[in-house]
mmCIF file of C-alpha atoms and ligand atoms in Angstrom:
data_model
loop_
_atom_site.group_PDB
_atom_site.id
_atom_site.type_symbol
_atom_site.label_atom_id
_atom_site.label_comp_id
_atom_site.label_asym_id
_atom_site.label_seq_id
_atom_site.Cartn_x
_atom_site.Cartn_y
_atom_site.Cartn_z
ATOM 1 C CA UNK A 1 115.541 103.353 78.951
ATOM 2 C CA UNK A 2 115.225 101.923 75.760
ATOM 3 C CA UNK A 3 113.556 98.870 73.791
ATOM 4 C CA UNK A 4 115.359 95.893 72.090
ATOM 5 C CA UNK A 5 113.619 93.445 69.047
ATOM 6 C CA UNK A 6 114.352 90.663 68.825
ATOM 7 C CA UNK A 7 115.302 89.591 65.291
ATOM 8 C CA UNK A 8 114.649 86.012 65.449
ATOM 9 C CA UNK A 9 110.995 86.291 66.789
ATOM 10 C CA UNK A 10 110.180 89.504 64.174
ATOM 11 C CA UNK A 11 107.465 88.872 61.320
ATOM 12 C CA UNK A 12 107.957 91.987 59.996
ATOM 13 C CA UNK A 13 104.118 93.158 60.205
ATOM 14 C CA UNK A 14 105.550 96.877 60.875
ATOM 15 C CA UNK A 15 102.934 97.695 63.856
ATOM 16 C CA UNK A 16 105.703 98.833 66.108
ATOM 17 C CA UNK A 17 106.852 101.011 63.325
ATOM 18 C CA UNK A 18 103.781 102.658 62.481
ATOM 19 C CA UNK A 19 102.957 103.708 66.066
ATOM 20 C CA UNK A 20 106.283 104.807 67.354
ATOM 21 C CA UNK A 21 105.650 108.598 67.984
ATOM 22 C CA UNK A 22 109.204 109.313 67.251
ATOM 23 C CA UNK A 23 109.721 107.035 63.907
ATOM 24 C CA UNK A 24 112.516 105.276 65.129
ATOM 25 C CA UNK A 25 111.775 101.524 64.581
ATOM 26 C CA UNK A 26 112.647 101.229 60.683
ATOM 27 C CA UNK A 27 111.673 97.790 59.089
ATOM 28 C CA UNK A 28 115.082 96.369 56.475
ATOM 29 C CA UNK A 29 115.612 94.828 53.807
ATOM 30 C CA UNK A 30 115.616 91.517 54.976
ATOM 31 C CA UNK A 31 112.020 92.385 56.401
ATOM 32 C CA UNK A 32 112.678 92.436 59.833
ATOM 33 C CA UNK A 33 112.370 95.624 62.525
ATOM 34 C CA UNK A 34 115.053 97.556 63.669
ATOM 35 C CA UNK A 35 115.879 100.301 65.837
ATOM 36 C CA UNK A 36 119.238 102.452 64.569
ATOM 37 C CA UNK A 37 119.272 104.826 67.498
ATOM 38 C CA UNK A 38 118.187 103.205 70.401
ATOM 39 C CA UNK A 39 119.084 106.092 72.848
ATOM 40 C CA UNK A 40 116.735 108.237 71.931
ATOM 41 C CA UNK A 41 113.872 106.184 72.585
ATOM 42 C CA UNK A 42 111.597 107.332 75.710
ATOM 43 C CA UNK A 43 110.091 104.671 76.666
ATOM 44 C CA UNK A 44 106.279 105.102 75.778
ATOM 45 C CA UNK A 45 105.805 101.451 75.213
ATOM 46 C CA UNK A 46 103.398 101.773 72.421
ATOM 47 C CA UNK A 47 105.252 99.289 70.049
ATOM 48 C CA UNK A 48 105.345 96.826 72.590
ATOM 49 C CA UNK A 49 101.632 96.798 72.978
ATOM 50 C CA UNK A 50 101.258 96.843 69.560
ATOM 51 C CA UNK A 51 103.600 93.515 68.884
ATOM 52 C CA UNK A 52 101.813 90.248 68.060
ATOM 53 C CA UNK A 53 104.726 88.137 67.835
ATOM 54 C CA UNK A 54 106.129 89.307 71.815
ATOM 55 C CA UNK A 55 109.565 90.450 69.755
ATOM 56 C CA UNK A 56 109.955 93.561 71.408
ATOM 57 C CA UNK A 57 111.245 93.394 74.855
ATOM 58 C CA UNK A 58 111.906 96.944 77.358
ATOM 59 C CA UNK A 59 114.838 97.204 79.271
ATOM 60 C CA UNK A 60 114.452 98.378 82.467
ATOM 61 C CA UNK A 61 117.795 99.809 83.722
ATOM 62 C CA UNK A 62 118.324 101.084 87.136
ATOM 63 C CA UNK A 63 116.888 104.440 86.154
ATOM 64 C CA UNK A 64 113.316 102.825 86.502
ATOM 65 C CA UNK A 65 114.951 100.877 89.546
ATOM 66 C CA UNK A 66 114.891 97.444 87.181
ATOM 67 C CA UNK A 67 118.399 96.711 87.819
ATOM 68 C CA UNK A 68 118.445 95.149 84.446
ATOM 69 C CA UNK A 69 115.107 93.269 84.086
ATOM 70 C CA UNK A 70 112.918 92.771 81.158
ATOM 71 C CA UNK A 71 109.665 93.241 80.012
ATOM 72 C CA UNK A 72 107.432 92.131 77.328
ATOM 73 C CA UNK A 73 103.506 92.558 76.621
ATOM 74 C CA UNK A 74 100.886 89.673 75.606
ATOM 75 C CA UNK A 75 97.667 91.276 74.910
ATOM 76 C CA UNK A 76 94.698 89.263 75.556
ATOM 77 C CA UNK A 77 91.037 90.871 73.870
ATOM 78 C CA UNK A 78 91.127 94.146 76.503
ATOM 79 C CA UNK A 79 93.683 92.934 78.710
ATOM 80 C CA UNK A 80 97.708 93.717 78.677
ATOM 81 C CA UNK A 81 99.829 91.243 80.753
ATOM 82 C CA UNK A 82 102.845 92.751 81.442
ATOM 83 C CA UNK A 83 105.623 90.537 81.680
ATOM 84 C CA UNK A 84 108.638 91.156 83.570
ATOM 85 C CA UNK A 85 111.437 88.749 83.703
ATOM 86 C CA UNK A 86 114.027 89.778 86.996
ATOM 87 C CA UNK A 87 117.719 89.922 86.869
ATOM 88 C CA UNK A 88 117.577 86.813 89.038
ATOM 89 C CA UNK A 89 115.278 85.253 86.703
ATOM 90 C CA UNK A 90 111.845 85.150 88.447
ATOM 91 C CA UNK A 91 108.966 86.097 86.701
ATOM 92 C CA UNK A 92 106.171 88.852 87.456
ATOM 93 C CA UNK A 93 103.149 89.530 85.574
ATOM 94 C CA UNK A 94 101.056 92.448 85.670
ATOM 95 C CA UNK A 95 97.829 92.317 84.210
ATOM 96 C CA UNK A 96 95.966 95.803 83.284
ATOM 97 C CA UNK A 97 92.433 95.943 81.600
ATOM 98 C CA UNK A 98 92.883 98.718 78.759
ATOM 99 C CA UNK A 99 89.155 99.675 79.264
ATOM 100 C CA UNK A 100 89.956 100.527 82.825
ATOM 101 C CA UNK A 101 92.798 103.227 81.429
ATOM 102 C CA UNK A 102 90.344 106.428 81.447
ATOM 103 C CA UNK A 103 89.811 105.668 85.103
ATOM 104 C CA UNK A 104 92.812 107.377 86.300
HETATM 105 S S1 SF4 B 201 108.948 102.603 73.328
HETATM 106 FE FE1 SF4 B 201 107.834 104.279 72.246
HETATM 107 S S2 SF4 B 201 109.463 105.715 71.646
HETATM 108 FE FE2 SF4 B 201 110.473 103.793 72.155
HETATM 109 S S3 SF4 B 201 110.672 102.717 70.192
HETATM 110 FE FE3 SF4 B 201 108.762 101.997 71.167
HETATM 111 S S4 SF4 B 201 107.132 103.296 70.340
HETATM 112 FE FE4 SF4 B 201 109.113 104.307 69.907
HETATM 113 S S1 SF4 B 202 105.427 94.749 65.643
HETATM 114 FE FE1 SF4 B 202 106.774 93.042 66.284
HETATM 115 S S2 SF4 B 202 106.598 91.503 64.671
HETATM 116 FE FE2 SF4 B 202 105.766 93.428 63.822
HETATM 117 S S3 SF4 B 202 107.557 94.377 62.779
HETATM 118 FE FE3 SF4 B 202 107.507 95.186 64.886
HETATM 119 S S4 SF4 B 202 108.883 93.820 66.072
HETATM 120 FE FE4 SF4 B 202 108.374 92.768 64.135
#
């Protein structure tokens, strides 16, 4: 389980950085985020709700039975769409109101 950025889409605001729990997304020197040891990321997903520009996408391997899909977040006011692209391509989206998260 593990998150990649995508270096193309980064603006280098350091959000994902400064909520990782474990410090592991570092920005460089050319201003863009990076993760040097992506293995020991866990998977809490906090950067990824945190990214404006969508450059953070989660792998979902076939330990979360993903098989290889992808997911990214938009967030929308209180809502988080939750974009997962299949291995065959096809797109689901998930959409979860973060007021409704101290229901469970
Ligand atoms: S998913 Fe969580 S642990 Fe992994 S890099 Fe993002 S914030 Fe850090
Ligand atoms: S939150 Fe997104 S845009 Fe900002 S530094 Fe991290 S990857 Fe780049």
């Amino acid at each position: 389980m593990s998150i990649e950025i995508r270096r193309e889409a980064c603006i280098g605001c350091g959000q994902c950085a400064d909520v990782c729990p474990g410090s592991l997304i570092l920005i460089d020197s050319g201003g863009k985020a990076v993760i040097p040891n992506p293995e020991r990321c866990w998977g809490c997903a906090s950067c990824l709700k945190e990214c404006p520009a969508l450059a953070i996408e989660f792998f979902l391997g076939e330990d979360m039975g993903g098989m290889g899909g992808r997911m990214r977040v938009r967030r929308e006011n209180s809502l988080l769409h939750w974009d997962i692209t299949k291995p065959d391509g096809s797109l689901e989206t998930i959409t979860i109101d973060s007021r409704d998260s101290g229901m469970y």
